[in-house]
């Protein structure tokens, strides 16, 4: 029972641990802070304006509590990270803090056109309000018992992730003139399913799928949260979540809270919400108009596939970026001979690319090996004929590049570390900057496209959140608006002759528009389609991708037969897009607050280095433990204090570790004191206490290299063990001590994985460890393991080969056995042990089935394996060859609609005799619920 309790607690708490960047900032970063009673903004120097703006918005949100979930207020630490090139933000428990990634998203149809720090403040502080107000009832008890991580377990079990994110999107939308709830690109998910006749069960909508397109919890959450406010009033979700967080009703607390406050069952509530939106989206009338557009490829309902930025390179050749749930993103060419893959794209944060004069240019992501927060967006140039790729820039922050028709120049959007956006013109041969342009009031230059020697067309975001398509003259340093500024999103620009094509929000969908550079005539493509993107015209054809339940599907029509409806500028900007059921009435909102520089001071990186936040039990056979965890706000220190009990030898121990990652090597120290050890030696009872201390140095290096993720880690651990003899035989076993040193190295590389890949299609990992005793005992141990990942016969299949070797050079066993034996055999100690394994992994079934909102089965997969272990002793002639073969079945599951776990079962036959249990030939094993395929 004790084991079961500990396993259950660990099972619940592991999923809440976030993959935070430990020690990701170099020590050269100088930190400042704005400290109020509501929040502490911690930021790199020179970002005072941004930090003050965020602080002003959050102070207003906290003071006015626009959409109350309660009245509780707890101070939050918010760290502004300006070096990552990806756009993100989060609030976490364990410890309670938030981080904003300040580089804006490159596509206007991704997060919208709000000033990015403003949107982060609106969205992420809503999570702070949620965490502050859900601390009640059983959730508060869990916080008391297990700290912040225990609190996170409780509220995530009570309140689903769709509410957390949907409610935050609702706040960013209702408190601004933009926000994702006003964007058709954000709302397109469910209407696309409905129009294609997809009727997924609730648990599939909650858990997703590896084979089908399923909207995420942001899409689902916004619709349900918005409907709740629309139908039941401003206090509805406050009442529901307060009851759910307190576990009123205990089991299925949110479902029961909704029933109490609506009179509907949970199922009927969600059904009514979907019916509400079906009516809204179904009221659109596109008519029976046929614009002669045809699908370039028939939809593959078995393989989710998307096509991005199609570009006509000749009359019969179409270039595009393609990705699917079975393949990594790559550049493809479709011509009279069929479809050809030109090259797998390097790791990137955006889909946009450009083609001209036989060359492709795009932006790829590179990382600093040591400092994980330092990432870059660099330019790659691909020769279309040869497939050869050139690395054009290094350590840059360039996005959405476009190449001139003659292939000599490239224009890209540059975002510096202060968040300023500018257009840069580069030499296409050397990457040297030729010209750079920025303008006051302009927040971001999205999707720049070269018109001629001096002019660039781009979708411009302004700091007030409006967007427009503008013509930039790099020589005259001017911008001429081609469309009127509006909160309706515009972007994804392309040019053919004097016509600029772009995508714009239109009521509840995104449509294709054009504007003439000479006359300024604005037109909309007349079509029966909804939600078309990535428009491009050339060689008499009009290409775009329509979003469907099968992904972004290519559509093509003759440019000459396209019907364009004139658009008056006033009509173009009038009205609203998207769906939101609430808005501010009277007074100013948080984005209208006066923003001046707030008082700031230096923030020391080692502030509160031992910041204890959570505590929990654990069980790792044969040891029970209870551990207290700590991290500082900048995540450069980790602390653990623990007690453990070993049920085999019935000993107790206390200890602690502290790791500092603020310098180039990680520095770790640790100590453990174990009481009441005993051992029978030559018929005498030896009794002693054992004190172990260590100092460790490690250098973890991780970086992107083209299409691969690579790592190289080095470490040294210096330990000293002191035994304090006691008991009746103390004189016969005097106290003693000895030191030991461990050197380790790991290196590896692997390619990106497609969604359905079980393992990478190519990769190799190598790890080695050498341990030896010093100053008393003579003992050494060498261990090495390598694993190779190879493609299987079909896509998503994997062949995994592994080899390991361990050799001990000592009379006494001083170091633990690390090697894996052939599956099914009992491990034995020996001087030399080697193991080789081969396993072929393949998917078996994607059931997308679950029950009770508890267990969801996403995939069944299998593996056939063969293992061989060679055991050699010190004596001449001692040799054992152990062989086994069998199969494994794994179930990739989700629990409580959001926690991924993998279970397995293994059966096999021993092909040689087991030295420990010689009569056994078949074996059967359960594989414990650990994640076999972390993503």
PDB file of C-alpha atoms in Angstrom, residues 455-679:
ATOM      1  CA  UNK A 455      10.959  49.447 -53.237  1.00  0.00           C
ATOM      2  CA  UNK A 456       9.622  46.719 -50.954  1.00  0.00           C
ATOM      3  CA  UNK A 457       6.008  45.779 -50.218  1.00  0.00           C
ATOM      4  CA  UNK A 458       5.345  44.547 -46.690  1.00  0.00           C
ATOM      5  CA  UNK A 459       2.514  43.962 -44.216  1.00  0.00           C
ATOM      6  CA  UNK A 460       3.127  46.552 -41.513  1.00  0.00           C
ATOM      7  CA  UNK A 461       2.041  46.272 -37.918  1.00  0.00           C
ATOM      8  CA  UNK A 462       1.714  49.538 -36.040  1.00  0.00           C
ATOM      9  CA  UNK A 463       2.223  49.932 -32.318  1.00  0.00           C
ATOM     10  CA  UNK A 464      -1.498  50.542 -31.788  1.00  0.00           C
ATOM     11  CA  UNK A 465      -2.236  47.056 -33.193  1.00  0.00           C
ATOM     12  CA  UNK A 466      -3.477  48.087 -36.640  1.00  0.00           C
ATOM     13  CA  UNK A 467      -2.033  46.600 -39.828  1.00  0.00           C
ATOM     14  CA  UNK A 468      -1.813  47.654 -43.444  1.00  0.00           C
ATOM     15  CA  UNK A 469       0.003  46.766 -46.638  1.00  0.00           C
ATOM     16  CA  UNK A 470       2.640  49.402 -47.349  1.00  0.00           C
ATOM     17  CA  UNK A 471       5.142  50.255 -50.063  1.00  0.00           C
ATOM     18  CA  UNK A 472       8.550  51.082 -48.575  1.00  0.00           C
ATOM     19  CA  UNK A 473      11.061  53.125 -50.564  1.00  0.00           C
ATOM     20  CA  UNK A 474      14.490  52.231 -49.177  1.00  0.00           C
ATOM     21  CA  UNK A 475      16.128  55.099 -51.044  1.00  0.00           C
ATOM     22  CA  UNK A 476      13.655  57.822 -50.077  1.00  0.00           C
ATOM     23  CA  UNK A 477      13.052  56.224 -46.645  1.00  0.00           C
ATOM     24  CA  UNK A 478       9.282  56.570 -46.925  1.00  0.00           C
ATOM     25  CA  UNK A 479       6.225  54.346 -46.538  1.00  0.00           C
ATOM     26  CA  UNK A 480       3.147  54.674 -48.746  1.00  0.00           C
ATOM     27  CA  UNK A 481       0.073  52.829 -47.429  1.00  0.00           C
ATOM     28  CA  UNK A 482      -1.556  50.640 -50.081  1.00  0.00           C
ATOM     29  CA  UNK A 483      -4.457  49.681 -47.803  1.00  0.00           C
ATOM     30  CA  UNK A 484      -5.955  51.714 -44.961  1.00  0.00           C
ATOM     31  CA  UNK A 485      -4.762  50.775 -41.451  1.00  0.00           C
ATOM     32  CA  UNK A 486      -7.224  48.502 -39.696  1.00  0.00           C
ATOM     33  CA  UNK A 487      -7.522  46.035 -36.850  1.00  0.00           C
ATOM     34  CA  UNK A 488      -8.465  43.495 -39.507  1.00  0.00           C
ATOM     35  CA  UNK A 489      -5.387  41.355 -40.016  1.00  0.00           C
ATOM     36  CA  UNK A 490      -3.567  41.546 -43.362  1.00  0.00           C
ATOM     37  CA  UNK A 491      -0.392  39.784 -44.459  1.00  0.00           C
ATOM     38  CA  UNK A 492       1.232  37.026 -46.556  1.00  0.00           C
ATOM     39  CA  UNK A 493       2.109  39.429 -49.348  1.00  0.00           C
ATOM     40  CA  UNK A 494       3.220  38.515 -52.885  1.00  0.00           C
ATOM     41  CA  UNK A 495       3.782  40.615 -56.028  1.00  0.00           C
ATOM     42  CA  UNK A 496       3.254  39.970 -59.713  1.00  0.00           C
ATOM     43  CA  UNK A 497       3.912  42.955 -61.976  1.00  0.00           C
ATOM     44  CA  UNK A 498       2.123  45.965 -60.496  1.00  0.00           C
ATOM     45  CA  UNK A 499      -0.366  43.846 -58.553  1.00  0.00           C
ATOM     46  CA  UNK A 500       0.111  43.108 -54.889  1.00  0.00           C
ATOM     47  CA  UNK A 501      -1.704  40.047 -53.572  1.00  0.00           C
ATOM     48  CA  UNK A 502      -2.328  39.499 -49.889  1.00  0.00           C
ATOM     49  CA  UNK A 503      -4.581  37.716 -47.401  1.00  0.00           C
ATOM     50  CA  UNK A 504      -6.932  39.690 -45.175  1.00  0.00           C
ATOM     51  CA  UNK A 505      -9.559  39.048 -42.519  1.00  0.00           C
ATOM     52  CA  UNK A 506     -13.106  39.297 -43.847  1.00  0.00           C
ATOM     53  CA  UNK A 507     -15.904  38.738 -41.344  1.00  0.00           C
ATOM     54  CA  UNK A 508     -15.455  35.136 -40.119  1.00  0.00           C
ATOM     55  CA  UNK A 509     -12.918  33.941 -42.686  1.00  0.00           C
ATOM     56  CA  UNK A 510      -9.682  35.002 -44.341  1.00  0.00           C
ATOM     57  CA  UNK A 511      -9.913  35.957 -48.002  1.00  0.00           C
ATOM     58  CA  UNK A 512      -7.577  36.796 -50.899  1.00  0.00           C
ATOM     59  CA  UNK A 513      -7.249  40.466 -51.874  1.00  0.00           C
ATOM     60  CA  UNK A 514      -5.262  42.451 -54.412  1.00  0.00           C
ATOM     61  CA  UNK A 515      -4.243  46.083 -54.747  1.00  0.00           C
ATOM     62  CA  UNK A 516      -2.796  47.864 -57.775  1.00  0.00           C
ATOM     63  CA  UNK A 517       0.376  49.855 -57.166  1.00  0.00           C
ATOM     64  CA  UNK A 518      -0.446  52.454 -59.833  1.00  0.00           C
ATOM     65  CA  UNK A 519      -4.175  53.019 -59.391  1.00  0.00           C
ATOM     66  CA  UNK A 520      -4.569  51.914 -55.783  1.00  0.00           C
ATOM     67  CA  UNK A 521      -7.604  49.831 -56.763  1.00  0.00           C
ATOM     68  CA  UNK A 522      -8.455  47.366 -54.011  1.00  0.00           C
ATOM     69  CA  UNK A 523     -10.225  44.123 -54.894  1.00  0.00           C
ATOM     70  CA  UNK A 524     -11.344  40.874 -53.275  1.00  0.00           C
ATOM     71  CA  UNK A 525     -11.235  37.471 -54.961  1.00  0.00           C
ATOM     72  CA  UNK A 526     -14.726  36.168 -55.464  1.00  0.00           C
ATOM     73  CA  UNK A 527     -14.815  32.530 -54.448  1.00  0.00           C
ATOM     74  CA  UNK A 528     -16.843  29.879 -52.702  1.00  0.00           C
ATOM     75  CA  UNK A 529     -13.821  29.024 -50.569  1.00  0.00           C
ATOM     76  CA  UNK A 530     -13.258  30.046 -46.971  1.00  0.00           C
ATOM     77  CA  UNK A 531      -9.885  30.620 -45.327  1.00  0.00           C
ATOM     78  CA  UNK A 532      -7.384  30.769 -48.178  1.00  0.00           C
ATOM     79  CA  UNK A 533      -3.733  31.573 -47.458  1.00  0.00           C
ATOM     80  CA  UNK A 534      -0.283  31.956 -49.069  1.00  0.00           C
ATOM     81  CA  UNK A 535      -1.594  33.504 -52.295  1.00  0.00           C
ATOM     82  CA  UNK A 536       0.793  33.731 -55.260  1.00  0.00           C
ATOM     83  CA  UNK A 537       0.292  34.540 -58.935  1.00  0.00           C
ATOM     84  CA  UNK A 538       2.566  33.841 -61.866  1.00  0.00           C
ATOM     85  CA  UNK A 539       2.652  32.446 -65.410  1.00  0.00           C
ATOM     86  CA  UNK A 540      -1.092  32.955 -65.740  1.00  0.00           C
ATOM     87  CA  UNK A 541      -2.023  30.968 -62.634  1.00  0.00           C
ATOM     88  CA  UNK A 542      -3.326  31.945 -59.222  1.00  0.00           C
ATOM     89  CA  UNK A 543      -2.180  29.635 -56.409  1.00  0.00           C
ATOM     90  CA  UNK A 544      -3.102  29.510 -52.746  1.00  0.00           C
ATOM     91  CA  UNK A 545      -3.697  27.001 -49.942  1.00  0.00           C
ATOM     92  CA  UNK A 546      -7.124  26.464 -48.461  1.00  0.00           C
ATOM     93  CA  UNK A 547      -7.342  25.313 -44.873  1.00  0.00           C
ATOM     94  CA  UNK A 548      -9.315  22.069 -44.518  1.00  0.00           C
ATOM     95  CA  UNK A 549      -9.712  19.192 -42.100  1.00  0.00           C
ATOM     96  CA  UNK A 550      -6.914  17.509 -44.066  1.00  0.00           C
ATOM     97  CA  UNK A 551      -4.471  20.409 -43.709  1.00  0.00           C
ATOM     98  CA  UNK A 552      -3.580  23.331 -45.977  1.00  0.00           C
ATOM     99  CA  UNK A 553      -4.543  22.043 -49.432  1.00  0.00           C
ATOM    100  CA  UNK A 554      -3.233  23.501 -52.697  1.00  0.00           C
ATOM    101  CA  UNK A 555      -5.750  25.249 -54.929  1.00  0.00           C
ATOM    102  CA  UNK A 556      -5.053  26.631 -58.375  1.00  0.00           C
ATOM    103  CA  UNK A 557      -7.060  28.602 -60.913  1.00  0.00           C
ATOM    104  CA  UNK A 558      -6.388  30.487 -64.119  1.00  0.00           C
ATOM    105  CA  UNK A 559      -5.539  34.111 -63.355  1.00  0.00           C
ATOM    106  CA  UNK A 560      -7.451  35.267 -66.433  1.00  0.00           C
ATOM    107  CA  UNK A 561     -10.722  33.773 -65.220  1.00  0.00           C
ATOM    108  CA  UNK A 562     -10.417  35.009 -61.637  1.00  0.00           C
ATOM    109  CA  UNK A 563     -13.275  37.309 -60.638  1.00  0.00           C
ATOM    110  CA  UNK A 564     -12.351  40.266 -58.452  1.00  0.00           C
ATOM    111  CA  UNK A 565     -14.865  42.387 -56.583  1.00  0.00           C
ATOM    112  CA  UNK A 566     -13.959  46.073 -56.048  1.00  0.00           C
ATOM    113  CA  UNK A 567     -13.550  47.080 -52.405  1.00  0.00           C
ATOM    114  CA  UNK A 568     -14.039  50.572 -51.101  1.00  0.00           C
ATOM    115  CA  UNK A 569     -11.373  51.470 -48.522  1.00  0.00           C
ATOM    116  CA  UNK A 570     -14.018  52.493 -45.984  1.00  0.00           C
ATOM    117  CA  UNK A 571     -15.835  49.183 -46.382  1.00  0.00           C
ATOM    118  CA  UNK A 572     -12.549  47.301 -46.211  1.00  0.00           C
ATOM    119  CA  UNK A 573     -11.807  48.558 -42.706  1.00  0.00           C
ATOM    120  CA  UNK A 574     -15.356  48.761 -41.341  1.00  0.00           C
ATOM    121  CA  UNK A 575     -17.026  46.137 -39.244  1.00  0.00           C
ATOM    122  CA  UNK A 576     -15.453  43.527 -37.029  1.00  0.00           C
ATOM    123  CA  UNK A 577     -13.968  40.110 -37.584  1.00  0.00           C
ATOM    124  CA  UNK A 578     -13.999  37.019 -35.415  1.00  0.00           C
ATOM    125  CA  UNK A 579     -16.232  36.373 -32.429  1.00  0.00           C
ATOM    126  CA  UNK A 580     -16.109  37.918 -28.980  1.00  0.00           C
ATOM    127  CA  UNK A 581     -19.065  38.238 -26.639  1.00  0.00           C
ATOM    128  CA  UNK A 582     -17.785  40.991 -24.372  1.00  0.00           C
ATOM    129  CA  UNK A 583     -15.901  44.272 -24.672  1.00  0.00           C
ATOM    130  CA  UNK A 584     -15.092  47.269 -22.529  1.00  0.00           C
ATOM    131  CA  UNK A 585     -17.800  49.867 -22.386  1.00  0.00           C
ATOM    132  CA  UNK A 586     -16.736  53.263 -21.152  1.00  0.00           C
ATOM    133  CA  UNK A 587     -13.403  54.205 -19.627  1.00  0.00           C
ATOM    134  CA  UNK A 588     -10.019  53.187 -20.871  1.00  0.00           C
ATOM    135  CA  UNK A 589      -8.716  49.668 -21.090  1.00  0.00           C
ATOM    136  CA  UNK A 590      -5.320  48.388 -19.977  1.00  0.00           C
ATOM    137  CA  UNK A 591      -3.677  49.200 -23.318  1.00  0.00           C
ATOM    138  CA  UNK A 592      -4.672  52.868 -23.034  1.00  0.00           C
ATOM    139  CA  UNK A 593      -2.741  53.419 -19.828  1.00  0.00           C
ATOM    140  CA  UNK A 594      -0.161  56.159 -19.619  1.00  0.00           C
ATOM    141  CA  UNK A 595       3.267  54.589 -19.902  1.00  0.00           C
ATOM    142  CA  UNK A 596       6.304  56.352 -18.547  1.00  0.00           C
ATOM    143  CA  UNK A 597       9.547  54.941 -17.265  1.00  0.00           C
ATOM    144  CA  UNK A 598       8.994  53.426 -13.834  1.00  0.00           C
ATOM    145  CA  UNK A 599      11.657  53.405 -11.106  1.00  0.00           C
ATOM    146  CA  UNK A 600      14.048  50.497 -11.500  1.00  0.00           C
ATOM    147  CA  UNK A 601      17.138  49.127  -9.852  1.00  0.00           C
ATOM    148  CA  UNK A 602      19.697  46.392 -10.306  1.00  0.00           C
ATOM    149  CA  UNK A 603      18.621  42.777  -9.908  1.00  0.00           C
ATOM    150  CA  UNK A 604      21.301  40.393  -8.687  1.00  0.00           C
ATOM    151  CA  UNK A 605      21.310  37.108 -10.589  1.00  0.00           C
ATOM    152  CA  UNK A 606      21.750  35.102  -7.372  1.00  0.00           C
ATOM    153  CA  UNK A 607      18.786  36.638  -5.571  1.00  0.00           C
ATOM    154  CA  UNK A 608      17.204  33.940  -3.353  1.00  0.00           C
ATOM    155  CA  UNK A 609      19.466  31.100  -4.605  1.00  0.00           C
ATOM    156  CA  UNK A 610      17.739  28.572  -2.319  1.00  0.00           C
ATOM    157  CA  UNK A 611      14.106  29.180  -3.176  1.00  0.00           C
ATOM    158  CA  UNK A 612      12.236  26.145  -1.843  1.00  0.00           C
ATOM    159  CA  UNK A 613       8.869  25.714  -3.519  1.00  0.00           C
ATOM    160  CA  UNK A 614       7.717  22.068  -3.543  1.00  0.00           C
ATOM    161  CA  UNK A 615       8.065  18.789  -1.688  1.00  0.00           C
ATOM    162  CA  UNK A 616       6.899  15.282  -2.465  1.00  0.00           C
ATOM    163  CA  UNK A 617       7.442  11.568  -1.773  1.00  0.00           C
ATOM    164  CA  UNK A 618       8.987   9.212  -4.287  1.00  0.00           C
ATOM    165  CA  UNK A 619       9.641   5.498  -4.647  1.00  0.00           C
ATOM    166  CA  UNK A 620      12.516   4.015  -6.650  1.00  0.00           C
ATOM    167  CA  UNK A 621      12.832   0.367  -5.696  1.00  0.00           C
ATOM    168  CA  UNK A 622      14.081  -0.277  -3.031  1.00  0.00           C
ATOM    169  CA  UNK A 623      14.151   3.290  -1.705  1.00  0.00           C
ATOM    170  CA  UNK A 624      11.419   5.564  -0.373  1.00  0.00           C
ATOM    171  CA  UNK A 625      12.263   9.249  -0.279  1.00  0.00           C
ATOM    172  CA  UNK A 626      10.832  12.627   0.552  1.00  0.00           C
ATOM    173  CA  UNK A 627      12.445  15.551  -1.271  1.00  0.00           C
ATOM    174  CA  UNK A 628      12.195  19.333  -1.002  1.00  0.00           C
ATOM    175  CA  UNK A 629      12.906  21.186  -4.267  1.00  0.00           C
ATOM    176  CA  UNK A 630      14.149  24.702  -4.919  1.00  0.00           C
ATOM    177  CA  UNK A 631      14.964  26.933  -7.904  1.00  0.00           C
ATOM    178  CA  UNK A 632      15.792  30.604  -8.037  1.00  0.00           C
ATOM    179  CA  UNK A 633      13.786  32.903 -10.318  1.00  0.00           C
ATOM    180  CA  UNK A 634      16.421  33.112 -13.071  1.00  0.00           C
ATOM    181  CA  UNK A 635      16.754  29.314 -12.931  1.00  0.00           C
ATOM    182  CA  UNK A 636      20.504  29.251 -12.413  1.00  0.00           C
ATOM    183  CA  UNK A 637      20.390  27.264  -9.166  1.00  0.00           C
ATOM    184  CA  UNK A 638      18.674  24.001  -8.276  1.00  0.00           C
ATOM    185  CA  UNK A 639      18.390  22.703  -4.734  1.00  0.00           C
ATOM    186  CA  UNK A 640      17.261  19.371  -3.319  1.00  0.00           C
ATOM    187  CA  UNK A 641      17.012  18.395   0.336  1.00  0.00           C
ATOM    188  CA  UNK A 642      15.924  14.838   1.000  1.00  0.00           C
ATOM    189  CA  UNK A 643      15.342  11.983   3.391  1.00  0.00           C
ATOM    190  CA  UNK A 644      15.344   8.379   2.167  1.00  0.00           C
ATOM    191  CA  UNK A 645      14.737   4.920   3.563  1.00  0.00           C
ATOM    192  CA  UNK A 646      16.113   1.728   1.978  1.00  0.00           C
ATOM    193  CA  UNK A 647      13.792  -1.183   2.663  1.00  0.00           C
ATOM    194  CA  UNK A 648      16.402  -3.798   1.726  1.00  0.00           C
ATOM    195  CA  UNK A 649      19.028  -2.904   4.309  1.00  0.00           C
ATOM    196  CA  UNK A 650      16.667  -0.815   6.491  1.00  0.00           C
ATOM    197  CA  UNK A 651      18.901   2.237   6.570  1.00  0.00           C
ATOM    198  CA  UNK A 652      17.993   5.901   6.758  1.00  0.00           C
ATOM    199  CA  UNK A 653      19.768   8.793   5.066  1.00  0.00           C
ATOM    200  CA  UNK A 654      19.563  12.555   4.795  1.00  0.00           C
ATOM    201  CA  UNK A 655      21.258  14.688   2.177  1.00  0.00           C
ATOM    202  CA  UNK A 656      21.171  17.613  -0.145  1.00  0.00           C
ATOM    203  CA  UNK A 657      22.442  18.864  -3.503  1.00  0.00           C
ATOM    204  CA  UNK A 658      23.006  22.301  -4.980  1.00  0.00           C
ATOM    205  CA  UNK A 659      23.772  22.940  -8.643  1.00  0.00           C
ATOM    206  CA  UNK A 660      24.807  26.290 -10.063  1.00  0.00           C
ATOM    207  CA  UNK A 661      24.493  26.809 -13.834  1.00  0.00           C
ATOM    208  CA  UNK A 662      25.377  30.491 -14.136  1.00  0.00           C
ATOM    209  CA  UNK A 663      28.934  29.854 -15.353  1.00  0.00           C
ATOM    210  CA  UNK A 664      30.294  27.921 -18.307  1.00  0.00           C
ATOM    211  CA  UNK A 665      30.584  24.632 -16.398  1.00  0.00           C
ATOM    212  CA  UNK A 666      27.740  23.610 -14.163  1.00  0.00           C
ATOM    213  CA  UNK A 667      29.039  23.347 -10.598  1.00  0.00           C
ATOM    214  CA  UNK A 668      27.387  20.900  -8.245  1.00  0.00           C
ATOM    215  CA  UNK A 669      27.950  19.960  -4.636  1.00  0.00           C
ATOM    216  CA  UNK A 670      26.204  17.296  -2.629  1.00  0.00           C
ATOM    217  CA  UNK A 671      26.282  15.454   0.640  1.00  0.00           C
ATOM    218  CA  UNK A 672      24.528  12.406   2.081  1.00  0.00           C
ATOM    219  CA  UNK A 673      24.758  10.869   5.536  1.00  0.00           C
ATOM    220  CA  UNK A 674      23.438   7.300   5.857  1.00  0.00           C
ATOM    221  CA  UNK A 675      22.759   5.835   9.309  1.00  0.00           C
ATOM    222  CA  UNK A 676      22.975   2.293  10.673  1.00  0.00           C
ATOM    223  CA  UNK A 677      24.595   0.372   7.840  1.00  0.00           C
ATOM    224  CA  UNK A 678      25.579  -3.213   8.628  1.00  0.00           C
ATOM    225  CA  UNK A 679      27.204  -6.153   6.861  1.00  0.00           C
TER     226      UNK A 679
END
